[in-house]
Amino acid sequence: MLQLNTVLLFILDFYIFFALRATNIEFVKTKWFSYLWWGYSISLLIGLFISFQYSIPLMYRSIILVAFFMTAVSKFIFAAVLIIDDIRRGGIWLSRLFSPKKVTHLEENIEELEKPLPEVPKNGISRSEFLMKSGILVAALPMLPLAWGVISTAYDYRIRRQKLVLPNLPKAFHGLKIAQISDVHSGSFYNKKAVLGGVEMLLGEKPDMIFFTGDLVNNVASEMRDYQDIFSKLHADLGVFSTLGNHDYGDYYYGKEDSPAKRKNLQDVIDTHKVMGWDLLMDENRTIKMGADELSIVGVQNWGTGRFPKKGDLKKALMGTEEKPVKLLLSHDPSHWRAEVLNTDVDAMFAGHTHGMQFGVRGENFQWSPAKYIYKEWAGLYKEGNSQLYVNTGYGFLGYPGRVGIAPEITIFELAAF
């Protein structure tokens, strides 16, 4: 796929580049234009290769992939405009060839056919003007959804309802309602009123339990200072359970090496969960009872493949749950499911982490995002054998301060035995 994309992009680059050079636009004939054109394309392809072959921060990977797809779409549209114009010009040339004007001498007829099409036709606009106006329009098109993603959809919280069928579910838990949010990334927020609106939307569903699956902050605990009171409003009769994500450890601010400041920051993040009344599960579990029936809520610290922290201890977290009929696991990174969880008797895992790249298309029966090329499970419900995974696309945002096609998500689950 990477090789095919590279070849297609270079074909488009050559076609558009030399089409522009054939116009009367002065700037495109300069060395600076060549440097900018090919420099950007080569840099983008190098970035694409690095994002696929190496473990780099998700924020940078998202920026590279979104830039690549928006650039590719722009060039495909631009190439289509050029092809249409070339077909038009070709038709004119053919009409001249097969319907030549009457001339008195054969030599004059040949000379007329050999002349290039005029840059300025008698009717219409010149090729240069046509390409310039088309280019401006095409260049603007990708910016419209990106701008709309910041202005309108960054806080456009959507509720997604999911029935979760668990064959061993005790009768007392039939119809239990669980709400899940993930990836708050409070350091990216800039609209407290909108954030509060999402919390109130969740509370309006009156869930019996609430799950939060990691990445409360971007880097440091102080980012929650202005939002702690808002998220403290989250309350459910059976509890609010949470876990840590890769951003909560401070690795992207303090570095991967241990330090007193880094340890203090992590403790501050942990304390923030407690102050908000959330039950933070650090490789441990809780038993939920309704009458004589029980189920287990299990939570692990972040565990991800590649460069992401592998701090979680699933074996430790599951200790004491052996006799429980149903085990629900909170684990931030969906890659943990295939790497470890499928080898256990966990019934369902709840994750986040991917954000759906904050860019893509998501409907009832179809979804697509650049995230699918990095994570096999990136949004929604997945099943394998007796195990299930649900990936929430996140409450907040990171890097690009918006969302295009992948709305911030509040998931409402209804448990059922069949």
JSON list of N, CA and C in Angstrom, two decimals, residues 37 45 62 133 135 155 168 170 196 212 218 239 248-249 254 259 274 302 307 323 350 362 364 382 404 406-407 409 413:
[
{"chain": "A", "resi": 37, "resn": "TRP", "atom": "N", "xyz": [7.76, 22.65, -4.46]},
{"chain": "A", "resi": 37, "resn": "TRP", "atom": "CA", "xyz": [6.90, 21.56, -4.93]},
{"chain": "A", "resi": 37, "resn": "TRP", "atom": "C", "xyz": [7.48, 20.20, -4.58]},
{"chain": "A", "resi": 45, "resn": "LEU", "atom": "N", "xyz": [6.42, 12.13, 1.80]},
{"chain": "A", "resi": 45, "resn": "LEU", "atom": "CA", "xyz": [6.60, 10.69, 1.59]},
{"chain": "A", "resi": 45, "resn": "LEU", "atom": "C", "xyz": [7.59, 10.10, 2.59]},
{"chain": "A", "resi": 62, "resn": "SER", "atom": "N", "xyz": [-0.38, 11.30, 13.45]},
{"chain": "A", "resi": 62, "resn": "SER", "atom": "CA", "xyz": [-1.68, 11.80, 13.00]},
{"chain": "A", "resi": 62, "resn": "SER", "atom": "C", "xyz": [-1.51, 12.97, 12.03]},
{"chain": "A", "resi": 133, "resn": "LYS", "atom": "N", "xyz": [-7.20, 29.82, -11.26]},
{"chain": "A", "resi": 133, "resn": "LYS", "atom": "CA", "xyz": [-8.45, 29.87, -10.50]},
{"chain": "A", "resi": 133, "resn": "LYS", "atom": "C", "xyz": [-8.83, 28.48, -9.99]},
{"chain": "A", "resi": 135, "resn": "GLY", "atom": "N", "xyz": [-6.72, 26.06, -9.37]},
{"chain": "A", "resi": 135, "resn": "GLY", "atom": "CA", "xyz": [-5.75, 25.71, -8.33]},
{"chain": "A", "resi": 135, "resn": "GLY", "atom": "C", "xyz": [-6.08, 26.33, -6.99]},
{"chain": "A", "resi": 155, "resn": "TYR", "atom": "N", "xyz": [-16.04, 19.90, 19.73]},
{"chain": "A", "resi": 155, "resn": "TYR", "atom": "CA", "xyz": [-16.83, 19.64, 20.94]},
{"chain": "A", "resi": 155, "resn": "TYR", "atom": "C", "xyz": [-18.23, 19.13, 20.60]},
{"chain": "A", "resi": 168, "resn": "ASN", "atom": "N", "xyz": [-22.65, -15.14, 29.77]},
{"chain": "A", "resi": 168, "resn": "ASN", "atom": "CA", "xyz": [-22.62, -15.56, 31.17]},
{"chain": "A", "resi": 168, "resn": "ASN", "atom": "C", "xyz": [-23.11, -14.49, 32.14]},
{"chain": "A", "resi": 170, "resn": "PRO", "atom": "N", "xyz": [-25.00, -12.54, 34.75]},
{"chain": "A", "resi": 170, "resn": "PRO", "atom": "CA", "xyz": [-26.03, -12.87, 35.74]},
{"chain": "A", "resi": 170, "resn": "PRO", "atom": "C", "xyz": [-27.31, -12.05, 35.51]},
{"chain": "A", "resi": 196, "resn": "LEU", "atom": "N", "xyz": [-18.33, 21.03, 29.63]},
{"chain": "A", "resi": 196, "resn": "LEU", "atom": "CA", "xyz": [-19.40, 20.80, 30.60]},
{"chain": "A", "resi": 196, "resn": "LEU", "atom": "C", "xyz": [-20.65, 20.26, 29.90]},
{"chain": "A", "resi": 212, "resn": "PHE", "atom": "N", "xyz": [-13.84, 5.30, 32.53]},
{"chain": "A", "resi": 212, "resn": "PHE", "atom": "CA", "xyz": [-12.92, 6.21, 31.84]},
{"chain": "A", "resi": 212, "resn": "PHE", "atom": "C", "xyz": [-11.65, 5.42, 31.52]},
{"chain": "A", "resi": 218, "resn": "ASN", "atom": "N", "xyz": [-2.55, 15.69, 28.71]},
{"chain": "A", "resi": 218, "resn": "ASN", "atom": "CA", "xyz": [-1.57, 15.53, 27.63]},
{"chain": "A", "resi": 218, "resn": "ASN", "atom": "C", "xyz": [-0.20, 15.20, 28.20]},
{"chain": "A", "resi": 239, "resn": "GLY", "atom": "N", "xyz": [-20.69, 3.34, 40.63]},
{"chain": "A", "resi": 239, "resn": "GLY", "atom": "CA", "xyz": [-19.32, 3.83, 40.66]},
{"chain": "A", "resi": 239, "resn": "GLY", "atom": "C", "xyz": [-18.80, 4.33, 39.32]},
{"chain": "A", "resi": 248, "resn": "ASP", "atom": "N", "xyz": [-0.61, 9.87, 30.59]},
{"chain": "A", "resi": 248, "resn": "ASP", "atom": "CA", "xyz": [-0.74, 10.21, 32.01]},
{"chain": "A", "resi": 248, "resn": "ASP", "atom": "C", "xyz": [0.56, 10.05, 32.80]},
{"chain": "A", "resi": 249, "resn": "TYR", "atom": "N", "xyz": [1.54, 9.38, 32.22]},
{"chain": "A", "resi": 249, "resn": "TYR", "atom": "CA", "xyz": [2.79, 9.11, 32.95]},
{"chain": "A", "resi": 249, "resn": "TYR", "atom": "C", "xyz": [3.82, 10.23, 32.82]},
{"chain": "A", "resi": 254, "resn": "TYR", "atom": "N", "xyz": [8.59, 14.88, 30.66]},
{"chain": "A", "resi": 254, "resn": "TYR", "atom": "CA", "xyz": [9.78, 14.68, 31.50]},
{"chain": "A", "resi": 254, "resn": "TYR", "atom": "C", "xyz": [10.78, 13.71, 30.87]},
{"chain": "A", "resi": 259, "resn": "SER", "atom": "N", "xyz": [12.45, 10.29, 37.37]},
{"chain": "A", "resi": 259, "resn": "SER", "atom": "CA", "xyz": [12.93, 11.49, 38.06]},
{"chain": "A", "resi": 259, "resn": "SER", "atom": "C", "xyz": [11.95, 11.85, 39.15]},
{"chain": "A", "resi": 274, "resn": "LYS", "atom": "N", "xyz": [-8.74, 10.53, 42.37]},
{"chain": "A", "resi": 274, "resn": "LYS", "atom": "CA", "xyz": [-9.34, 10.33, 43.69]},
{"chain": "A", "resi": 274, "resn": "LYS", "atom": "C", "xyz": [-10.18, 11.53, 44.10]},
{"chain": "A", "resi": 302, "resn": "ASN", "atom": "N", "xyz": [-1.42, 1.39, 31.64]},
{"chain": "A", "resi": 302, "resn": "ASN", "atom": "CA", "xyz": [-1.24, 1.35, 30.19]},
{"chain": "A", "resi": 302, "resn": "ASN", "atom": "C", "xyz": [-0.35, 0.20, 29.75]},
{"chain": "A", "resi": 307, "resn": "ARG", "atom": "N", "xyz": [6.34, 1.26, 20.90]},
{"chain": "A", "resi": 307, "resn": "ARG", "atom": "CA", "xyz": [7.06, 2.13, 21.83]},
{"chain": "A", "resi": 307, "resn": "ARG", "atom": "C", "xyz": [6.25, 2.50, 23.06]},
{"chain": "A", "resi": 323, "resn": "GLU", "atom": "N", "xyz": [-13.46, -16.98, 39.92]},
{"chain": "A", "resi": 323, "resn": "GLU", "atom": "CA", "xyz": [-14.80, -17.55, 40.04]},
{"chain": "A", "resi": 323, "resn": "GLU", "atom": "C", "xyz": [-15.91, -16.60, 39.58]},
{"chain": "A", "resi": 350, "resn": "PHE", "atom": "N", "xyz": [-12.58, -2.60, 27.34]},
{"chain": "A", "resi": 350, "resn": "PHE", "atom": "CA", "xyz": [-12.95, -1.25, 26.95]},
{"chain": "A", "resi": 350, "resn": "PHE", "atom": "C", "xyz": [-11.67, -0.44, 26.79]},
{"chain": "A", "resi": 362, "resn": "ARG", "atom": "N", "xyz": [-17.47, 7.93, 9.62]},
{"chain": "A", "resi": 362, "resn": "ARG", "atom": "CA", "xyz": [-18.02, 6.94, 10.54]},
{"chain": "A", "resi": 362, "resn": "ARG", "atom": "C", "xyz": [-19.53, 6.99, 10.50]},
{"chain": "A", "resi": 364, "resn": "GLU", "atom": "N", "xyz": [-23.26, 4.17, 10.49]},
{"chain": "A", "resi": 364, "resn": "GLU", "atom": "CA", "xyz": [-23.80, 3.01, 11.19]},
{"chain": "A", "resi": 364, "resn": "GLU", "atom": "C", "xyz": [-23.20, 1.71, 10.66]},
{"chain": "A", "resi": 382, "resn": "TYR", "atom": "N", "xyz": [-15.49, -5.08, 18.43]},
{"chain": "A", "resi": 382, "resn": "TYR", "atom": "CA", "xyz": [-14.81, -6.18, 17.76]},
{"chain": "A", "resi": 382, "resn": "TYR", "atom": "C", "xyz": [-15.02, -7.45, 18.58]},
{"chain": "A", "resi": 404, "resn": "VAL", "atom": "N", "xyz": [-12.64, 15.78, 12.10]},
{"chain": "A", "resi": 404, "resn": "VAL", "atom": "CA", "xyz": [-13.31, 15.77, 10.81]},
{"chain": "A", "resi": 404, "resn": "VAL", "atom": "C", "xyz": [-13.87, 14.37, 10.58]},
{"chain": "A", "resi": 406, "resn": "ILE", "atom": "N", "xyz": [-14.96, 12.17, 12.54]},
{"chain": "A", "resi": 406, "resn": "ILE", "atom": "CA", "xyz": [-14.89, 11.29, 13.73]},
{"chain": "A", "resi": 406, "resn": "ILE", "atom": "C", "xyz": [-15.23, 12.16, 14.94]},
{"chain": "A", "resi": 407, "resn": "ALA", "atom": "N", "xyz": [-16.48, 12.14, 15.34]},
{"chain": "A", "resi": 407, "resn": "ALA", "atom": "CA", "xyz": [-16.95, 13.01, 16.42]},
{"chain": "A", "resi": 407, "resn": "ALA", "atom": "C", "xyz": [-16.44, 12.54, 17.78]},
{"chain": "A", "resi": 409, "resn": "GLU", "atom": "N", "xyz": [-16.73, 11.11, 21.32]},
{"chain": "A", "resi": 409, "resn": "GLU", "atom": "CA", "xyz": [-17.69, 10.04, 21.59]},
{"chain": "A", "resi": 409, "resn": "GLU", "atom": "C", "xyz": [-18.00, 9.83, 23.07]},
{"chain": "A", "resi": 413, "resn": "PHE", "atom": "N", "xyz": [-23.51, 1.67, 26.85]},
{"chain": "A", "resi": 413, "resn": "PHE", "atom": "CA", "xyz": [-23.68, 0.23, 26.67]},
{"chain": "A", "resi": 413, "resn": "PHE", "atom": "C", "xyz": [-24.90, -0.25, 27.46]}
]
